Coordinates of N, CA, C and O in Angstrom, one line a residue:
S1 N -17.3 -37.6 -14.4 CA -17.2 -36.6 -13.6 C -17.6 -35.5 -13.6 O -17.7 -34.8 -14.5
S2 N -18.6 -35.0 -12.6 CA -18.8 -34.2 -12.5 C -18.5 -32.3 -12.5 O -17.6 -32.7 -11.6
G3 N -18.2 -31.3 -12.8 CA -17.2 -30.2 -12.3 C -17.3 -29.5 -13.8 O -18.3 -29.0 -14.5
I4 N -16.7 -28.2 -13.1 CA -16.4 -26.9 -14.1 C -15.4 -26.9 -14.6 O -14.7 -27.1 -13.6
N5 N -15.2 -25.9 -15.7 CA -13.5 -25.4 -16.1 C -13.3 -24.7 -16.0 O -13.7 -23.7 -15.4
A6 N -12.3 -23.7 -15.0 CA -11.8 -22.9 -14.5 C -10.1 -22.5 -15.2 O -9.3 -22.9 -16.2
E7 N -10.1 -21.8 -15.7 CA -8.6 -20.8 -15.9 C -7.4 -20.2 -14.8 O -8.7 -20.0 -13.3
Y8 N -6.5 -20.9 -15.0 CA -5.7 -20.8 -13.5 C -5.2 -19.5 -13.7 O -3.6 -19.2 -15.2
G9 N -5.2 -18.2 -13.5 CA -4.3 -16.8 -13.8 C -4.1 -16.8 -15.4 O -3.1 -16.3 -15.1
G10 N -5.0 -16.4 -16.0 CA -4.3 -16.6 -17.4 C -3.2 -17.5 -17.9 O -2.6 -16.9 -19.4
S11 N -3.1 -18.3 -17.6 CA -1.9 -19.3 -18.7 C -2.6 -20.2 -18.8 O -3.5 -20.0 -19.1
R12 N -1.6 -20.9 -19.7 CA -2.2 -22.6 -20.4 C -2.5 -23.3 -19.7 O -2.9 -24.2 -20.6
L13 N -2.6 -23.3 -19.0 CA -2.8 -24.4 -18.0 C -4.6 -24.4 -17.8 O -5.0 -23.4 -17.8
D14 N -5.2 -25.4 -17.3 CA -6.7 -25.3 -18.2 C -6.6 -26.2 -16.7 O -5.5 -26.4 -16.0
C15 N -7.7 -25.9 -15.9 CA -8.1 -26.0 -14.2 C -9.8 -27.2 -14.8 O -10.4 -26.7 -15.6
Q16 N -9.8 -27.7 -13.4 CA -10.9 -28.6 -13.5 C -11.3 -28.5 -11.9 O -10.4 -28.9 -10.9
L17 N -12.1 -27.9 -11.3 CA -13.2 -27.7 -10.5 C -14.2 -29.0 -9.5 O -15.3 -28.7 -10.8
Q18 N -13.9 -29.9 -9.6 CA -14.5 -31.1 -9.3 C -15.8 -31.0 -8.2 O -15.4 -30.2 -6.6
L19 N -16.8 -31.5 -8.4 CA -18.0 -30.9 -7.8 C -17.6 -31.6 -6.4 O -18.0 -30.7 -4.7
S20 N -16.9 -33.0 -6.4 CA -16.5 -33.5 -5.0 C -15.7 -32.3 -3.8 O -15.3 -32.6 -2.9
S21 N -15.4 -31.5 -4.9 CA -13.8 -30.7 -4.4 C -14.7 -29.4 -3.8 O -13.8 -28.6 -3.6
V22 N -16.0 -28.7 -3.4 CA -16.7 -28.5 -3.3 C -17.6 -27.9 -2.1 O -18.8 -28.9 -1.7
Y23 N -16.9 -27.3 -0.7 CA -18.4 -26.9 -0.4 C -19.5 -25.9 -0.7 O -19.1 -24.7 -1.3
L24 N -20.5 -26.9 -0.2 CA -21.2 -26.2 -1.2 C -22.3 -25.3 -0.2 O -22.0 -25.6 0.9
P25 N -23.3 -24.5 -0.8 CA -23.8 -23.5 0.5 C -24.6 -23.9 1.7 O -24.7 -25.6 1.2
G26 N -24.3 -23.8 2.7 CA -24.8 -24.8 4.0 C -23.8 -25.5 4.6 O -23.5 -25.5 5.7
N27 N -22.5 -25.3 3.5 CA -20.8 -26.5 4.1 C -21.4 -27.9 5.0 O -20.9 -28.4 5.5
V28 N -22.4 -28.5 4.0 CA -23.2 -29.8 5.0 C -21.7 -30.8 4.3 O -21.9 -30.9 2.6
L29 N -21.6 -32.0 5.3 CA -20.7 -32.9 3.5 C -21.5 -33.6 3.8 O -21.9 -34.7 4.4
R30 N -21.5 -34.5 2.4 CA -22.6 -35.4 2.1 C -21.9 -35.7 0.7 O -21.6 -35.3 -0.2
R31 N -22.3 -36.2 0.2 CA -22.3 -36.8 -1.2 C -23.2 -36.5 -1.8 O -24.4 -36.2 -1.8
K32 N -22.7 -35.8 -3.0 CA -23.1 -35.0 -4.3 C -24.0 -35.6 -5.3 O -24.0 -36.6 -5.9
N33 N -25.5 -35.1 -5.1 CA -26.3 -35.8 -6.6 C -26.9 -34.8 -7.5 O -25.6 -33.6 -8.2
L34 N -27.4 -34.7 -8.3 CA -27.8 -34.3 -10.1 C -27.9 -32.6 -9.0 O -27.5 -31.3 -10.1
N35 N -28.7 -32.7 -8.0 CA -29.5 -31.3 -7.9 C -28.2 -30.7 -7.5 O -28.6 -29.3 -7.4
D36 N -27.2 -31.1 -6.8 CA -25.7 -30.3 -6.1 C -25.3 -29.5 -7.4 O -25.0 -28.3 -7.5
E37 N -25.1 -30.4 -8.5 CA -24.2 -30.3 -10.2 C -24.7 -28.6 -9.5 O -24.5 -28.7 -10.7
L38 N -26.5 -29.2 -10.3 CA -27.4 -28.2 -11.0 C -27.3 -26.8 -10.1 O -27.3 -25.4 -10.4
M39 N -27.2 -27.0 -8.9 CA -26.4 -25.6 -7.5 C -26.2 -25.4 -8.4 O -25.3 -23.5 -7.9
M40 N -24.5 -25.8 -8.3 CA -23.4 -25.5 -8.6 C -23.2 -24.6 -9.8 O -22.6 -23.6 -9.9
R41 N -24.7 -24.8 -11.2 CA -23.9 -24.0 -12.2 C -24.5 -23.4 -11.9 O -24.0 -22.5 -12.3
E42 N -25.3 -23.0 -11.6 CA -26.5 -21.6 -10.7 C -25.0 -20.4 -9.9 O -25.7 -19.5 -9.9
Y43 N -24.8 -21.0 -9.1 CA -23.8 -20.6 -7.6 C -22.5 -19.8 -9.2 O -22.6 -18.5 -8.9
F44 N -22.2 -20.3 -9.6 CA -21.1 -20.3 -10.0 C -21.3 -19.4 -11.7 O -22.1 -20.5 -13.0
S45 N -21.3 -18.9 -12.4 CA -21.3 -18.3 -13.4 C -20.1 -17.8 -14.6 O -18.8 -17.8 -13.4
E46 N -19.8 -18.0 -16.4 CA -18.5 -17.2 -16.5 C -18.1 -16.5 -15.8 O -19.1 -15.3 -16.3
G47 N -17.0 -16.0 -16.2 CA -16.7 -14.6 -15.5 C -16.3 -14.0 -14.0 O -15.8 -13.5 -13.6
D48 N -16.9 -15.6 -13.3 CA -16.8 -15.5 -11.7 C -14.8 -15.0 -11.2 O -14.4 -16.2 -11.8
L49 N -14.9 -14.6 -10.6 CA -13.2 -15.2 -10.0 C -14.2 -15.8 -8.9 O -14.3 -15.1 -7.7
I50 N -12.6 -16.7 -8.9 CA -12.6 -18.1 -7.6 C -11.3 -17.6 -6.7 O -10.3 -17.8 -7.5
C51 N -11.7 -17.8 -5.6 CA -9.9 -18.4 -5.2 C -9.5 -20.1 -4.8 O -10.8 -20.2 -3.8
A52 N -9.4 -20.6 -4.7 CA -8.8 -22.2 -4.9 C -7.7 -22.2 -4.5 O -6.5 -21.8 -5.4
E53 N -7.6 -24.0 -3.7 CA -5.9 -24.5 -4.0 C -5.8 -25.6 -5.0 O -6.5 -26.1 -5.5
V54 N -4.5 -25.3 -5.2 CA -4.0 -26.8 -6.5 C -3.9 -27.3 -5.9 O -3.4 -27.8 -4.6
A55 N -5.0 -28.9 -6.4 CA -4.7 -29.6 -5.7 C -3.9 -31.4 -6.3 O -2.9 -31.7 -5.3
E56 N -3.3 -31.0 -7.5 CA -3.0 -31.8 -8.1 C -2.2 -31.3 -9.8 O -3.7 -31.3 -10.5
V57 N -2.0 -32.1 -9.8 CA -1.3 -31.9 -11.4 C -1.0 -32.7 -12.4 O -0.6 -33.9 -12.5
G58 N -2.1 -32.8 -13.0 CA -2.5 -34.3 -14.7 C -1.1 -34.6 -14.8 O -0.7 -34.1 -15.1
N59 N -0.5 -36.0 -14.7 CA 0.4 -36.0 -15.1 C 0.7 -36.2 -16.8 O 1.1 -36.3 -17.9
L60 N -0.5 -37.2 -17.5 CA -0.7 -37.0 -18.9 C -1.3 -35.9 -19.9 O -0.8 -35.7 -20.5
D61 N -2.7 -34.9 -19.2 CA -2.7 -33.9 -19.8 C -2.2 -32.5 -18.9 O -1.9 -31.3 -19.9
G62 N -2.1 -32.3 -17.7 CA -1.7 -30.8 -17.4 C -2.3 -30.2 -16.9 O -2.0 -29.1 -16.1
M63 N -3.0 -30.7 -16.6 CA -5.0 -30.1 -16.1 C -4.4 -29.9 -14.5 O -4.0 -30.7 -14.4
L64 N -4.8 -29.3 -14.0 CA -4.8 -28.7 -12.5 C -5.7 -29.0 -12.2 O -7.0 -28.7 -12.5
K65 N -5.6 -29.5 -11.4 CA -7.4 -30.7 -10.5 C -6.8 -29.0 -8.6 O -5.9 -28.8 -8.5
I66 N -7.9 -28.2 -8.7 CA -8.2 -27.6 -7.5 C -9.4 -27.9 -7.0 O -10.3 -28.8 -7.1
H67 N -9.5 -27.4 -5.6 CA -10.3 -27.6 -4.9 C -10.6 -26.6 -3.9 O -9.8 -25.3 -3.8
M68 N -12.0 -26.7 -3.4 CA -12.2 -25.0 -2.9 C -12.6 -26.2 -0.7 O -13.9 -25.7 -0.5
R69 N -12.1 -27.1 -0.7 CA -12.9 -28.0 0.4 C -13.2 -27.2 1.8 O -13.3 -27.3 2.8
T70 N -11.8 -25.4 2.0 CA -12.1 -25.4 3.2 C -13.0 -24.3 3.0 O -12.6 -23.0 2.6
H71 N -14.4 -23.8 3.3 CA -14.9 -22.5 3.5 C -14.8 -21.4 3.6 O -15.2 -20.7 3.7
E72 N -14.1 -21.4 4.8 CA -13.3 -20.4 5.7 C -12.2 -19.2 4.6 O -12.1 -18.2 5.1
K73 N -11.9 -20.3 3.4 CA -10.9 -19.3 2.7 C -11.6 -19.5 1.0 O -11.4 -18.1 0.6
Y74 N -11.7 -20.1 1.0 CA -11.7 -20.3 -0.7 C -13.2 -19.9 -1.0 O -14.1 -20.7 -0.2
G75 N -13.2 -19.8 -2.7 CA -14.8 -20.4 -2.9 C -14.4 -18.6 -3.8 O -13.4 -18.5 -4.2
K76 N -15.8 -18.8 -4.3 CA -16.2 -16.9 -4.7 C -15.6 -15.5 -4.0 O -16.6 -15.8 -3.0
L77 N -14.8 -14.8 -5.1 CA -14.6 -13.9 -5.0 C -16.1 -12.7 -5.0 O -16.2 -12.7 -5.9
P78 N -16.2 -11.8 -3.7 CA -16.8 -10.6 -4.2 C -16.0 -9.4 -4.4 O -14.6 -9.9 -5.4
E79 N -16.5 -8.0 -5.0 CA -15.9 -6.9 -5.1 C -14.8 -7.0 -4.8 O -14.8 -6.8 -3.9
G80 N -13.9 -7.1 -5.7 CA -12.5 -6.1 -5.6 C -11.5 -5.8 -6.8 O -11.8 -5.7 -7.4
L81 N -10.6 -6.0 -6.3 CA -9.5 -5.1 -7.3 C -8.6 -6.6 -7.9 O -8.2 -7.0 -6.5
L82 N -8.1 -7.1 -8.9 CA -7.3 -8.0 -9.4 C -6.2 -7.2 -10.1 O -6.5 -6.7 -10.6
I83 N -4.7 -7.7 -9.5 CA -3.6 -6.9 -10.1 C -2.6 -8.2 -10.5 O -2.8 -9.0 -9.4
K84 N -2.7 -8.4 -11.4 CA -1.6 -9.6 -11.9 C 0.2 -9.0 -11.9 O 0.8 -8.0 -12.1
V85 N 0.6 -9.6 -11.1 CA 2.5 -8.9 -11.0 C 3.0 -10.1 -11.2 O 2.4 -11.4 -11.3
P86 N 4.4 -9.8 -11.5 CA 5.1 -12.1 -11.4 C 5.4 -12.8 -11.0 O 5.1 -12.0 -9.8
S87 N 5.0 -13.8 -10.6 CA 4.7 -15.0 -9.4 C 5.9 -15.3 -8.8 O 5.5 -14.7 -7.5
V88 N 7.0 -14.2 -9.1 CA 8.2 -13.9 -8.3 C 8.9 -13.4 -7.4 O 9.2 -13.8 -6.3
L89 N 7.5 -11.8 -8.1 CA 7.4 -11.2 -7.0 C 6.4 -11.8 -4.8 O 6.3 -11.0 -4.5
I90 N 5.6 -12.4 -5.3 CA 4.8 -13.3 -4.7 C 6.1 -14.0 -3.6 O 6.4 -14.8 -3.6
K91 N 6.2 -13.5 -2.5 CA 6.6 -14.0 -1.2 C 6.1 -15.6 -1.2 O 5.0 -15.4 -0.6
R92 N 6.9 -16.8 -1.1 CA 6.4 -18.2 -0.9 C 6.2 -17.9 1.0 O 7.0 -18.0 2.2
S93 N 4.6 -18.9 1.6 CA 4.5 -18.4 2.5 C 3.2 -19.6 2.7 O 2.7 -19.9 2.0
K94 N 3.4 -20.3 3.8 CA 2.2 -20.6 4.2 C 0.6 -20.1 4.3 O -0.1 -20.8 4.1
L95 N 0.9 -18.3 4.5 CA -0.2 -17.5 4.1 C -0.7 -16.7 3.5 O 0.9 -16.3 3.1
H96 N -1.6 -17.2 2.9 CA -2.2 -16.3 1.4 C -2.2 -14.8 1.7 O -3.0 -14.5 0.2
F97 N -3.8 -15.4 2.6 CA -4.7 -14.4 2.9 C -4.4 -13.4 4.5 O -4.2 -14.2 5.5
H98 N -4.7 -12.1 3.7 CA -4.3 -11.4 4.9 C -5.0 -10.7 5.0 O -5.7 -9.3 4.7
R99 N -6.0 -10.3 6.6 CA -7.0 -9.9 6.8 C -6.1 -8.0 7.7 O -5.8 -8.6 8.4
L100 N -6.0 -6.9 6.8 CA -4.8 -6.2 6.8 C -6.3 -5.3 7.9 O -7.3 -5.0 8.1
P101 N -5.5 -4.4 8.6 CA -5.9 -3.9 10.3 C -6.5 -2.3 9.1 O -7.3 -1.4 9.9
C102 N -6.6 -2.0 7.6 CA -6.9 -0.8 6.8 C -8.8 -1.4 6.6 O -8.6 -0.8 5.6
N103 N -9.3 -2.5 7.3 CA -10.7 -3.0 6.5 C -10.4 -3.6 5.1 O -11.5 -3.9 4.8
A104 N -9.6 -4.0 4.5 CA -8.9 -4.7 3.5 C -8.8 -6.6 3.6 O -7.9 -6.1 4.4
T105 N -8.9 -7.0 2.6 CA -7.7 -8.2 2.5 C -7.1 -8.2 1.6 O -7.5 -7.8 0.2
V106 N -6.2 -8.7 0.9 CA -5.3 -9.0 0.1 C -5.1 -10.3 0.4 O -4.6 -11.1 1.4
I107 N -4.9 -10.7 -1.0 CA -4.9 -12.2 -1.6 C -4.1 -12.5 -2.3 O -4.2 -11.8 -3.3
L108 N -2.4 -12.9 -1.8 CA -1.3 -12.9 -2.5 C -1.5 -14.3 -3.2 O -1.4 -15.9 -2.5
G109 N -2.0 -14.2 -4.2 CA -1.2 -15.8 -5.1 C -0.2 -16.4 -5.9 O 0.3 -15.5 -6.4
S110 N -0.4 -17.7 -5.3 CA 1.4 -18.3 -6.0 C 1.3 -17.7 -7.7 O 2.7 -18.0 -8.3
N111 N 0.6 -17.9 -8.4 CA 0.2 -17.8 -9.6 C 0.6 -16.6 -9.8 O 0.8 -15.8 -11.2
G112 N 0.6 -15.2 -9.1 CA 0.3 -13.8 -10.2 C -0.3 -13.1 -9.8 O -0.5 -11.7 -9.8
F113 N -1.4 -13.6 -9.5 CA -2.7 -12.8 -9.4 C -2.5 -12.0 -7.6 O -2.5 -13.0 -6.8
V114 N -3.3 -11.0 -7.3 CA -3.0 -10.4 -6.4 C -4.7 -9.3 -5.7 O -4.8 -8.5 -7.0
W115 N -5.4 -10.2 -5.0 CA -7.0 -9.8 -5.1 C -6.2 -9.0 -3.8 O -6.2 -9.3 -2.7
V116 N -7.7 -7.3 -3.6 CA -7.7 -6.7 -2.8 C -9.3 -6.7 -3.3 O -9.8 -6.4 -4.0
G117 N -9.8 -6.4 -1.8 CA -11.0 -6.3 -1.9 C -11.4 -6.2 -0.2 O -10.7 -6.7 1.5
P118 N -12.6 -6.7 0.2 CA -13.0 -5.9 1.8 C -13.3 -7.8 2.4 O -13.0 -8.8 1.3
H119 N -13.1 -7.0 4.0 CA -13.2 -8.5 4.6 C -14.3 -9.1 4.5 O -15.9 -8.6 3.6
F120 N -14.6 -10.8 4.1 CA -15.7 -11.2 3.6 C -15.2 -12.8 3.9 O -14.3 -13.1 4.8
I121 N -16.8 -13.6 4.1 CA -16.1 -15.3 4.5 C -17.1 -15.9 3.0 O -18.9 -15.2 3.0
P122 N -16.7 -16.6 2.9 CA -18.0 -17.2 1.3 C -18.3 -17.6 1.4 O -19.1 -18.5 2.9
E123 N -20.0 -17.7 1.0 CA -20.6 -17.9 1.3 C -21.7 -16.5 1.8 O -23.1 -17.4 2.2
Q124 N -21.6 -16.4 2.5 CA -21.9 -14.7 3.5 C -21.7 -13.4 2.1 O -21.6 -12.7 1.8
P125 N -23.6 -13.1 2.4 CA -23.8 -12.2 1.9 C -22.6 -11.1 2.2 O -22.3 -10.7 3.3
I126 N -22.5 -10.0 1.6 CA -21.2 -9.1 1.4 C -22.2 -7.3 1.5 O -22.9 -7.1 0.7
E127 N -21.7 -6.6 3.2 CA -22.9 -5.5 2.5 C -21.6 -4.4 1.3 O -20.9 -4.4 0.6
A128 N -22.6 -3.2 1.0 CA -22.3 -2.8 0.3 C -20.8 -1.5 0.3 O -20.4 -1.6 1.3
I129 N -19.8 -1.5 -0.6 CA -19.1 -1.0 0.1 C -18.7 0.2 -0.5 O -19.7 1.1 -1.2
S130 N -18.6 1.4 1.2 CA -18.9 2.2 1.5 C -16.9 3.1 0.4 O -16.8 2.5 -0.3
M131 N -17.8 4.8 0.3 CA -16.3 5.2 -0.5 C -14.7 5.0 -0.4 O -14.3 4.9 -0.6
T132 N -14.9 5.1 1.2 CA -14.3 5.3 2.5 C -12.9 4.3 1.6 O -12.0 3.6 1.5
L133 N -14.0 2.6 2.3 CA -13.4 1.4 1.5 C -12.8 1.1 0.3 O -11.8 0.4 -0.5
R134 N -13.8 1.9 -0.7 CA -13.0 1.6 -1.9 C -11.6 2.6 -2.3 O -11.2 2.1 -3.1
E135 N -11.9 3.3 -1.4 CA -10.6 4.1 -1.8 C -9.4 3.3 -1.1 O -8.1 3.6 -1.4
T136 N -9.4 2.7 -0.3 CA -8.3 1.5 0.7 C -7.9 1.1 -0.5 O -6.7 0.7 -0.4
I137 N -8.9 -0.1 -1.3 CA -9.0 -0.4 -1.5 C -8.1 0.0 -2.5 O -6.9 -0.6 -3.6
A138 N -8.2 1.0 -3.3 CA -7.1 1.4 -5.0 C -5.9 1.9 -4.3 O -5.1 1.9 -4.6
R139 N -6.1 2.1 -3.2 CA -5.1 3.2 -2.1 C -3.5 1.2 -2.5 O -2.6 1.9 -3.1
L140 N -4.4 0.7 -1.8 CA -3.4 -0.9 -1.7 C -2.7 -1.4 -3.4 O -2.2 -1.5 -3.0
G141 N -4.3 -1.2 -4.0 CA -3.9 -1.4 -5.6 C -2.8 -0.7 -5.9 O -1.9 -1.3 -6.5
N142 N -2.6 0.6 -5.8 CA -2.0 1.2 -6.1 C -0.1 1.2 -5.2 O 1.0 1.5 -6.1
V143 N -0.2 0.6 -4.7 CA 0.9 0.5 -3.6 C 1.7 -0.7 -3.4 O 2.8 -1.4 -4.1
I144 N 0.7 -1.8 -4.0 CA 0.9 -3.2 -4.6 C 1.9 -3.0 -6.6 O 2.8 -3.4 -6.5
R145 N 1.0 -2.2 -6.7 CA 1.4 -1.6 -8.8 C 2.7 -1.4 -8.2 O 3.5 -1.8 -9.0
A146 N 3.0 -0.1 -7.3 CA 4.4 0.0 -7.3 C 5.4 -0.6 -7.0 O 6.4 -0.5 -7.0
L147 N 5.4 -1.1 -5.8 CA 6.3 -2.4 -5.3 C 6.4 -3.8 -6.1 O 7.8 -3.9 -6.2
A148 N 6.1 -3.6 -7.0 CA 6.5 -4.1 -8.1 C 6.3 -3.9 -9.1 O 7.6 -4.6 -10.1
A149 N 6.5 -2.4 -9.6 CA 7.0 -2.8 -10.7 C 9.1 -1.8 -10.8 O 9.2 -1.9 -11.3
Y150 N 8.6 -1.9 -9.3 CA 10.4 -1.8 -9.0 C 10.9 -3.3 -8.3 O 11.8 -3.3 -7.4
G151 N 10.1 -3.7 -8.3 CA 10.8 -5.2 -8.2 C 11.0 -6.0 -7.0 O 11.8 -6.8 -6.3
V152 N 10.2 -5.1 -6.6 CA 10.2 -5.8 -4.6 C 9.2 -6.6 -4.1 O 7.5 -6.9 -4.8
Q153 N 9.6 -8.3 -3.4 CA 9.3 -9.0 -2.8 C 7.7 -8.2 -2.0 O 7.6 -7.9 -0.9
L154 N 6.6 -9.0 -2.7 CA 5.7 -8.9 -2.0 C 4.9 -10.0 -0.2 O 5.2 -10.6 -0.7
F155 N 4.7 -9.5 0.4 CA 4.4 -9.8 1.0 C 3.6 -8.7 2.4 O 3.9 -7.8 2.2
D156 N 2.4 -9.3 3.5 CA 1.8 -8.5 4.0 C 2.0 -7.8 4.5 O 1.7 -6.3 4.6
T157 N 3.7 -7.6 5.1 CA 3.9 -6.5 6.1 C 4.8 -5.4 5.3 O 4.5 -4.3 5.6
I158 N 5.4 -5.5 4.0 CA 5.7 -4.7 3.1 C 4.8 -3.9 2.3 O 4.3 -2.8 1.9
I159 N 3.3 -4.8 2.0 CA 2.3 -3.9 1.6 C 1.8 -2.9 2.2 O 1.5 -1.8 1.9
L160 N 1.4 -3.4 3.7 CA 1.0 -1.9 5.1 C 2.0 -1.6 5.2 O 1.5 -0.4 5.0
T161 N 3.4 -1.8 5.2 CA 4.8 -0.7 5.7 C 4.1 0.6 4.0 O 4.0 1.7 4.0
G162 N 4.0 -0.1 2.9 CA 4.2 0.8 1.6 C 2.5 1.9 1.7 O 2.7 3.1 0.8
Y163 N 1.6 1.0 2.0 CA 0.6 1.8 2.4 C 0.0 3.2 3.5 O 0.1 3.7 3.2
D164 N 1.2 2.4 4.7 CA 1.0 3.6 5.5 C 2.1 5.3 4.5 O 1.7 6.0 4.7
I165 N 2.8 4.6 4.0 CA 3.6 5.8 3.5 C 3.3 6.6 2.4 O 3.1 7.0 2.1
S166 N 1.8 5.8 2.2 CA 1.2 6.3 1.0 C 0.6 7.5 0.8 O -0.2 8.0 0.8
L167 N 0.1 7.1 2.5 CA -1.1 8.4 2.6 C -1.2 9.9 3.1 O -1.7 10.1 2.6
K168 N 0.6 9.8 2.5 CA 0.4 11.9 2.8 C 0.5 12.1 1.0 O 0.4 13.1 0.4
Y169 N 0.2 11.3 -0.4 CA -0.6 11.4 -1.3 C -1.9 11.6 -1.0 O -2.3 10.9 -0.4
K170 N -2.6 11.6 -2.3 CA -3.4 11.2 -2.7 C -3.6 9.8 -3.5 O -3.1 9.0 -4.0
V171 N -4.7 9.0 -3.8 CA -4.4 7.7 -4.4 C -5.0 7.7 -6.4 O -3.4 7.2 -6.6
K172 N -5.4 9.1 -7.0 CA -4.7 9.4 -8.1 C -2.6 9.7 -8.4 O -2.3 9.9 -9.4
E173 N -2.1 10.4 -7.3 CA -0.9 10.5 -7.1 C 0.4 8.9 -6.7 O 1.1 9.8 -7.5
L174 N -0.4 8.3 -6.8 CA 0.2 7.5 -6.4 C 0.9 6.6 -8.0 O 2.0 5.7 -7.7
L175 N 0.5 6.9 -9.0 CA 0.9 6.7 -10.1 C 1.5 7.1 -11.0 O 2.0 6.3 -11.7
K176 N 1.5 8.7 -10.1 CA 3.1 8.4 -10.8 C 4.6 8.3 -10.3 O 4.8 7.3 -9.5
P177 N 5.1 8.3 -11.7 CA 6.3 7.6 -11.1 C 7.0 7.8 -10.1 O 7.8 6.9 -9.1
E178 N 7.7 9.3 -10.0 CA 8.4 10.0 -8.9 C 8.1 9.0 -7.2 O 8.5 8.5 -6.5
V179 N 6.4 9.0 -7.1 CA 6.0 8.5 -6.0 C 5.5 6.9 -6.2 O 6.5 7.0 -5.0
M180 N 5.3 6.5 -7.2 CA 5.8 4.9 -7.1 C 7.1 4.8 -6.9 O 7.8 3.6 -6.0
E181 N 8.5 5.1 -7.0 CA 9.4 5.5 -6.6 C 9.6 5.4 -5.0 O 10.3 4.7 -4.7
H182 N 9.5 6.2 -5.1 CA 8.6 6.5 -3.5 C 8.6 5.4 -2.4 O 9.2 5.2 -1.7
I183 N 7.8 5.2 -3.1 CA 7.0 3.9 -2.0 C 7.6 2.7 -2.4 O 7.9 2.1 -0.9
A184 N 8.2 2.3 -3.2 CA 9.4 1.1 -3.0 C 10.3 1.2 -2.4 O 10.6 0.0 -2.1
Q185 N 10.5 2.6 -2.5 CA 11.9 2.4 -1.6 C 12.0 2.3 -0.6 O 13.0 2.1 0.8
E186 N 11.4 3.2 0.0 CA 11.0 3.7 1.5 C 10.4 1.9 2.7 O 10.6 1.7 3.2
S187 N 9.8 1.5 1.4 CA 8.7 -0.1 1.8 C 9.9 -1.0 2.2 O 10.2 -1.8 2.8
Y188 N 11.0 -1.0 0.7 CA 12.3 -2.1 1.0 C 13.6 -1.4 1.9 O 13.3 -2.7 2.8
E189 N 13.3 -0.2 2.1 CA 14.1 0.0 3.0 C 14.0 -0.4 4.3 O 14.1 -0.7 5.8
H190 N 12.7 0.1 5.3 CA 11.6 -0.2 6.0 C 11.5 -1.9 6.0 O 12.0 -1.9 7.8
S191 N 11.3 -3.0 5.5 CA 11.8 -4.1 5.7 C 13.5 -4.5 6.0 O 13.1 -5.6 6.2
Q192 N 14.0 -4.0 5.2 CA 15.6 -4.5 5.4 C 15.6 -3.7 6.8 O 15.9 -4.9 7.4
H193 N 15.3 -3.3 7.1 CA 15.6 -2.8 9.4 C 14.6 -3.5 9.8 O 15.4 -3.5 11.5
Q194 N 13.7 -4.2 9.3 CA 12.7 -4.8 10.6 C 13.5 -6.0 10.5 O 13.4 -6.6 11.6
T195 N 14.0 -6.8 9.4 CA 15.1 -8.6 9.6 C 16.1 -8.5 10.1 O 16.7 -9.1 10.4
L196 N 16.9 -6.8 10.4 CA 18.1 -6.7 11.0 C 18.1 -7.5 12.1 O 17.1 -6.7 13.7

């Protein structure tokens, strides 16, 4: 069967992305042929970061079958920041894609990978990322690192709260242990008051 092999978040599990499980550019639903397979190999390169959904776990070989059938969400990710956190810190949710009001997107992967980058639509060109947006992405990344360092469960509203708290600091100051602790503690306390 035609497809490409992928790595599942640095784990020991192998993945396979079948050609039939991918929307090709143009999003035309039709039978895939050899030309499509060649185009897929041109579209994806080794080292590309993709966002896909686990469709099935193989019983005999443990191989994960992944798919990218929904073209609005899944596909090759543009420039951004990838952060690994313990997977237990990702709050289970139906929504893993969050378009934040600070002009950035956060994808909280069930495998513990968090991607932060510009708003995007897969398959569509992205404009150059401005310095302001780069700083926003870096700030969000440092907030996520701070929350994870203190074992705070990650979800969209707590990340936004941490982002708002972080605005009184410079981006590089967010890596200081005392600042990380402050952001994590304030964000957690705020989220507890919201749930009451």
